[in-house]
XYZ file of C-alpha atoms in Angstrom:
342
model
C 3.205 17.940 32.122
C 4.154 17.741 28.571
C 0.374 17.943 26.838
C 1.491 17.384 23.555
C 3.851 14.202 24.318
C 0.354 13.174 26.125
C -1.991 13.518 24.127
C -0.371 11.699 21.025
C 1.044 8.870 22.886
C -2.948 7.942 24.276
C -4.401 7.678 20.303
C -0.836 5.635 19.837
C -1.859 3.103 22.417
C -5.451 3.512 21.509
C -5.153 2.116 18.051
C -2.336 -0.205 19.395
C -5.680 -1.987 20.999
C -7.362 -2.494 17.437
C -3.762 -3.583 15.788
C -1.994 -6.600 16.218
C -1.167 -7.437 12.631
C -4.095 -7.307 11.269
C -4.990 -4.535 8.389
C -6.822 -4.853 5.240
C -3.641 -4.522 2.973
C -2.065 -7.803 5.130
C -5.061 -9.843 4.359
C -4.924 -9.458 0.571
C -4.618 -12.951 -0.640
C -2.101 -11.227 -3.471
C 0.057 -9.414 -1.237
C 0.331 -12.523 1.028
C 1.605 -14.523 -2.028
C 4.246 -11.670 -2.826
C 5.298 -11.972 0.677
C 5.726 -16.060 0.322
C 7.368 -15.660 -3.058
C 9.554 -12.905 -1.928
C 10.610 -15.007 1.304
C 11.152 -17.899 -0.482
C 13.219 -16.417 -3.214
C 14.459 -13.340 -2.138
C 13.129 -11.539 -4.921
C 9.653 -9.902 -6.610
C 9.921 -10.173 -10.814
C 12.927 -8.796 -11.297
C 13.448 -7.033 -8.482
C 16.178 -8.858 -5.656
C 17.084 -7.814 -2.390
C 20.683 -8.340 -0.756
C 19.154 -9.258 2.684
C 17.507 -12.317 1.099
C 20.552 -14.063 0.396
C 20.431 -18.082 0.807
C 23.477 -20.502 1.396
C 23.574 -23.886 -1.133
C 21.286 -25.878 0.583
C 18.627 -23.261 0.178
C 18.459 -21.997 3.811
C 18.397 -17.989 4.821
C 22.027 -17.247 5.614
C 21.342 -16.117 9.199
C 24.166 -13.371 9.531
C 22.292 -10.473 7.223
C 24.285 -8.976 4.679
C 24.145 -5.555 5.880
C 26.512 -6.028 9.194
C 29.407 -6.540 7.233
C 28.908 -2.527 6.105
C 30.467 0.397 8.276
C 28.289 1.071 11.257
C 27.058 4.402 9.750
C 25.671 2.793 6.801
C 23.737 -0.139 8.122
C 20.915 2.147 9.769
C 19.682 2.368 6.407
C 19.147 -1.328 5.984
C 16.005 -3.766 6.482
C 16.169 -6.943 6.775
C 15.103 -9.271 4.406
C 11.060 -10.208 6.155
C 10.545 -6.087 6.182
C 12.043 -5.854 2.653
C 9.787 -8.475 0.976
C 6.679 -6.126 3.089
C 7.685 -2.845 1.883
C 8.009 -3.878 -2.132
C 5.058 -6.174 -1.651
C 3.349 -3.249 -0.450
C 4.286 -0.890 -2.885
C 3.433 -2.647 -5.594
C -0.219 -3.488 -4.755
C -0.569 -0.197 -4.074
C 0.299 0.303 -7.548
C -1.820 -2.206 -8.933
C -4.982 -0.372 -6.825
C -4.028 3.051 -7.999
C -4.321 2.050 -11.184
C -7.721 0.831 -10.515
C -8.736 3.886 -9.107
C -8.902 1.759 -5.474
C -7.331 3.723 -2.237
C -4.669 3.143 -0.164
C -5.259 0.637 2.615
C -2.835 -0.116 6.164
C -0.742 -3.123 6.050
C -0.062 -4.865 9.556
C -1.398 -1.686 11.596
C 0.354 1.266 9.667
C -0.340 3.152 6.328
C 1.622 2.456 2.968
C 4.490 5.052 3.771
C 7.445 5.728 1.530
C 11.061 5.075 3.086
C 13.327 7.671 3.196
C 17.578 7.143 3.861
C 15.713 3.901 5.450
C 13.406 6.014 7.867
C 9.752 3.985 7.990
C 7.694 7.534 8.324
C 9.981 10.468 7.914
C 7.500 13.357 8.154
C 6.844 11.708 12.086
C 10.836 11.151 12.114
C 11.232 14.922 11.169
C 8.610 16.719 13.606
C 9.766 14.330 16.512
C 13.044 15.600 16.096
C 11.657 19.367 15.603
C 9.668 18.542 19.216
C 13.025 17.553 20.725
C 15.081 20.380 19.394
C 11.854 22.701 20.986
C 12.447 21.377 23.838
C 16.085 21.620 24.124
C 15.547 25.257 23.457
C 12.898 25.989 26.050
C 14.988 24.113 28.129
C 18.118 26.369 27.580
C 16.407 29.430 27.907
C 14.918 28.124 30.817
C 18.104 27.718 32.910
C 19.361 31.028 30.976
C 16.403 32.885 32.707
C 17.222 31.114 36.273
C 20.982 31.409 36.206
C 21.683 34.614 34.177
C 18.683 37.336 34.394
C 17.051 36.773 37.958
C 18.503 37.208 41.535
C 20.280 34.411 42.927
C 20.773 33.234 46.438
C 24.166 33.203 47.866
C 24.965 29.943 47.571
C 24.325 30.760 43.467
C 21.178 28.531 43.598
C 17.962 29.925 42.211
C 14.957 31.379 44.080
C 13.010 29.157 42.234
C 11.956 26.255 44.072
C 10.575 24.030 41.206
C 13.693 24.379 39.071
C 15.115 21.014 39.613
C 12.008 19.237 38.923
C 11.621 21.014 35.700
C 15.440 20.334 35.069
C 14.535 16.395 35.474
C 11.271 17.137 33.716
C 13.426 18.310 30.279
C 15.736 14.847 29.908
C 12.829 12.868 30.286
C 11.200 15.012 27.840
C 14.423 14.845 25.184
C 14.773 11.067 25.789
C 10.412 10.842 25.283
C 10.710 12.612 21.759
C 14.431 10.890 21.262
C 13.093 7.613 20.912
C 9.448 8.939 19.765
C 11.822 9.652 16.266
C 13.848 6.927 16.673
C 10.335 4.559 16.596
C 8.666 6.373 13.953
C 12.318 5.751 11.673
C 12.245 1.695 12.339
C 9.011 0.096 13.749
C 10.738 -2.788 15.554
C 10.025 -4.513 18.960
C 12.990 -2.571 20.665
C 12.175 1.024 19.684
C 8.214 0.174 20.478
C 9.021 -0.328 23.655
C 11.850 2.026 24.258
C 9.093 4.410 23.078
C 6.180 3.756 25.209
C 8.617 2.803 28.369
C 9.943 6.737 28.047
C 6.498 8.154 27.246
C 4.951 6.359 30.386
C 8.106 7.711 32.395
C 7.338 10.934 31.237
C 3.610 10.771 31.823
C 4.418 9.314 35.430
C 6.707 11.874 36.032
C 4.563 14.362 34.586
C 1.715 13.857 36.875
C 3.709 14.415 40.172
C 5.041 17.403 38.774
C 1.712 18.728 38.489
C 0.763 17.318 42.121
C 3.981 19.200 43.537
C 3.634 22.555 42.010
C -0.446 22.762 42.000
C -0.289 22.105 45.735
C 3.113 23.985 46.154
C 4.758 21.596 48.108
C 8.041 22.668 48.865
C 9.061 20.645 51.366
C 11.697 17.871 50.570
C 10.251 14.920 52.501
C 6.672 16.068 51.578
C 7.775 15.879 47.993
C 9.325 12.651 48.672
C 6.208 11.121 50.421
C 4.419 12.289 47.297
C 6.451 11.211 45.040
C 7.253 7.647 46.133
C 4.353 5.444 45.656
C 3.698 7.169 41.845
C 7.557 6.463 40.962
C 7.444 2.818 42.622
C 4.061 2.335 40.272
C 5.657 3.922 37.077
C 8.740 2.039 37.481
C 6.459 -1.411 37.760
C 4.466 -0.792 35.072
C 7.349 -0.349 32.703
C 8.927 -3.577 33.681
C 5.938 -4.812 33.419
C 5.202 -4.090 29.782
C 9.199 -4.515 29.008
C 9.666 -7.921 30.538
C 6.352 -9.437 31.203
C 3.754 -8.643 28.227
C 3.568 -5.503 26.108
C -0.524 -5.349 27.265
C -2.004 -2.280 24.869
C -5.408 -2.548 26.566
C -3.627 -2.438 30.128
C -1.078 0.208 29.292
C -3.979 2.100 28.082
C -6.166 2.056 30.847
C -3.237 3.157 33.095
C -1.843 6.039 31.157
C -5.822 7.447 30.517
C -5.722 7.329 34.312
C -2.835 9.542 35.031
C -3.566 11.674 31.933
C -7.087 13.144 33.516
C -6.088 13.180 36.979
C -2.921 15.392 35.818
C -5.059 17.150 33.172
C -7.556 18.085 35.584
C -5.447 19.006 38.561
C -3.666 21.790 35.977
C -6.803 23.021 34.885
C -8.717 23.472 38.314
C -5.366 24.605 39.352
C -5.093 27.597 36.398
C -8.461 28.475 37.491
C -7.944 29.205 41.287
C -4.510 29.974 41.478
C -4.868 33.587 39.567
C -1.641 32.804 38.414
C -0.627 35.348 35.449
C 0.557 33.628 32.637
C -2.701 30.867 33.260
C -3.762 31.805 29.757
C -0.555 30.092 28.519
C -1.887 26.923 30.445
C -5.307 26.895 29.084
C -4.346 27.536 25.322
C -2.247 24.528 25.448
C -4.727 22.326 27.053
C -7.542 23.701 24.524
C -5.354 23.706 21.667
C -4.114 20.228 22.114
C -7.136 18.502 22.763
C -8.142 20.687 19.381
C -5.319 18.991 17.764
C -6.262 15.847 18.322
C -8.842 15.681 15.703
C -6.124 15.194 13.441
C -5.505 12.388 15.033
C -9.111 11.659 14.778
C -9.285 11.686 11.092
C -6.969 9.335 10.416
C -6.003 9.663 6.714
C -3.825 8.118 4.253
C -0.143 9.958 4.065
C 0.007 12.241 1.178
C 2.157 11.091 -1.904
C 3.083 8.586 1.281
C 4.883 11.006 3.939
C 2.004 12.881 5.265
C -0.574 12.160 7.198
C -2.736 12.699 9.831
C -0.373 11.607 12.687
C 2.808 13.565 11.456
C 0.430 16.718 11.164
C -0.049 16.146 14.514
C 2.563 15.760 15.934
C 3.433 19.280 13.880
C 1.050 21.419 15.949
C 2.767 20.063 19.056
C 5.954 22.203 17.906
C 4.308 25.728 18.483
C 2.405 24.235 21.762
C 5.565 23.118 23.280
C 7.176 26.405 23.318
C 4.200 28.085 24.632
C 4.323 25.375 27.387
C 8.404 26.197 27.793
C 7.265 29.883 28.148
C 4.587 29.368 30.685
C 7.203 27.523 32.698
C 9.772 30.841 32.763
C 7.179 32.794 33.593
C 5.946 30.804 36.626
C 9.783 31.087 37.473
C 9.973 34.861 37.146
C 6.341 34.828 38.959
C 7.455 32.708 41.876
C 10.882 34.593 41.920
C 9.483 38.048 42.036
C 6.770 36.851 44.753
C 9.986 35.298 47.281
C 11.833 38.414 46.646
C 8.955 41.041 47.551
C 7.654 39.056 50.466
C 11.666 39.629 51.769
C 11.337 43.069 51.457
């Protein structure tokens, strides 16, 4: 289970439902004519933009500008539709401010400020922070199994979840990988790169709570489990990847395997006696707490912070309590195998 990953990616899809290019800021007859001004001539006032560059006859030169720049500098660059937006944008906000009028979303998202290109860097920057989190709990995860407890003779681990935890950290990387990479460019490719990995994850996630609630051990049990949920994951992603990208679908789904996972961990950390269950519970509590961040939705501060990338900045703390809840139901499960050997 990663609750944090969770919990975020359900509001995500939630307001997903509500937005299909269609905000308050788009439907400002003035910022509509910027856009068709800006389109048309690749420029607002004085202002021009490189990617709106038009052959002779008057037509959009369809190569953009940008790709004839070294690799590492055309991550930076928009093209010349998203351009025309962002200015547009910026300067009605202007206009507003100076009538004492506040901020309102254009096509689904808050007026955000770009940084080295990124579309919401304060997200960009506490995705990445989730990842690195991870990476370390990860680390210190197989540093615990491999280097500090008994081993069996074949140098495997006593543990008998630690492979599915192993699998359960790469999905969780890639998850907050292209969580960053989604939150720096807002495009049809990272949107779904970013909900296919966060429904793997959430798929995955849910049989990993099935397996070690129940303690199934077994290797065909786990694969009788775990067959029909990975057949259904794996459909669903092609399903919004190839087929239709259905909000209101994907929604319904991952809401589904959210409470049946949420609730098997928490009737779990209640009967199990387990000694680190506190860790289990605070992250639960305190992530569901969290999510009234997420609740009141506010306009980003001087246009890099807002509610969502507070958010996703309380997950950072959570996830390494959740990393150190899983060592010590390794060290737990260890010390059990080893005194019941005795």
């Amino acid at each position: 289970m990663d609750p944090m990953r969770l919990f975020s990616f359900l509001l995500v899809i939630s307001w997903s439902v509500n937005i299909i290019d269609a905000s308050l800021g788009d439907a400002d007859p003035n910022y509509r004519r910027c856009i068709s001004q800006c389109q048309e001539t690749g420029c607002i006032g004085p202002k021009c933009f490189p990617p709106c560059t038009f052959s002779s006859d008057g037509e959009l030169v369809g190569r953009p500008w940008y790709t004839q720049e070294p690799l590492y500098l055309q991550w930076k660059k928009w093209d010349c539709q998203s351009d025309c937006r962002y200015h547009c944008m910026l300067d009605r906000e202007k206009e507003k401010e100076l009538l004492n009028i506040g901020p309102v979303k254009y096509h689904g998202k808050w007026p955000f400020k770009r940084i080295y290109g990124m579309q919401e860097p304060a997200s960009v920057a506490f995705s990445a922070l989730n990842l690195a989190m991870h990476f370390h709990g990860w680390v210190s995860f197989f540093i615990l199994l491999y280097y500090k407890l008994p081993l069996k003779d074949g140098k495997k681990a006593y543990y008998e979840y630690a492979g599915l935890w192993h699998f359960y950290a790469l999905l969780s990387l890639n998850s907050w990988f292209w969580s960053a990479v989604f939150h720096s460019r807002d495009v049809d490719l990272t949107e779904k790169l970013d909900y296919s990995s966060a429904v793997v994850l959430l798929g995955y996630s849910l049989i990993l709570s099935i397996l070690r609630s129940f303690n199934v051990r077994d290797e065909a049990t786990r694969v009788m489990v775990s067959a029909p949920l990975i057949a259904f994951v794996v459909t669903h992603a092609m399903y919004l990847n190839f087929y239709k990208l259905d909000y209101g679908w994907n929604m319904i789904i991952c809401v589904a395997m959210a409470v049946t996972q949420l609730t098997i961990w928490a009737v779990w950390a209640g009967f199990s006696h387990h000694p680190s269950r506190w860790k289990l519970w605070l992250v639960v509590i305190a992530g569901g707490l969290a999510m009234l961040l997420e609740i009141y939705d506010f306009p980003p501060y001087e246009g890099l912070l807002d509610a969502h990338a507070l958010w996703h900045a309380t997950t950072i703390p959570l996830t390494y309590i959740w990393w150190s809840f899983i060592r010590d139901d390794a060290k737990f499960r260890t010390t059990k195998f080893l005194n019941k050997a005795k």
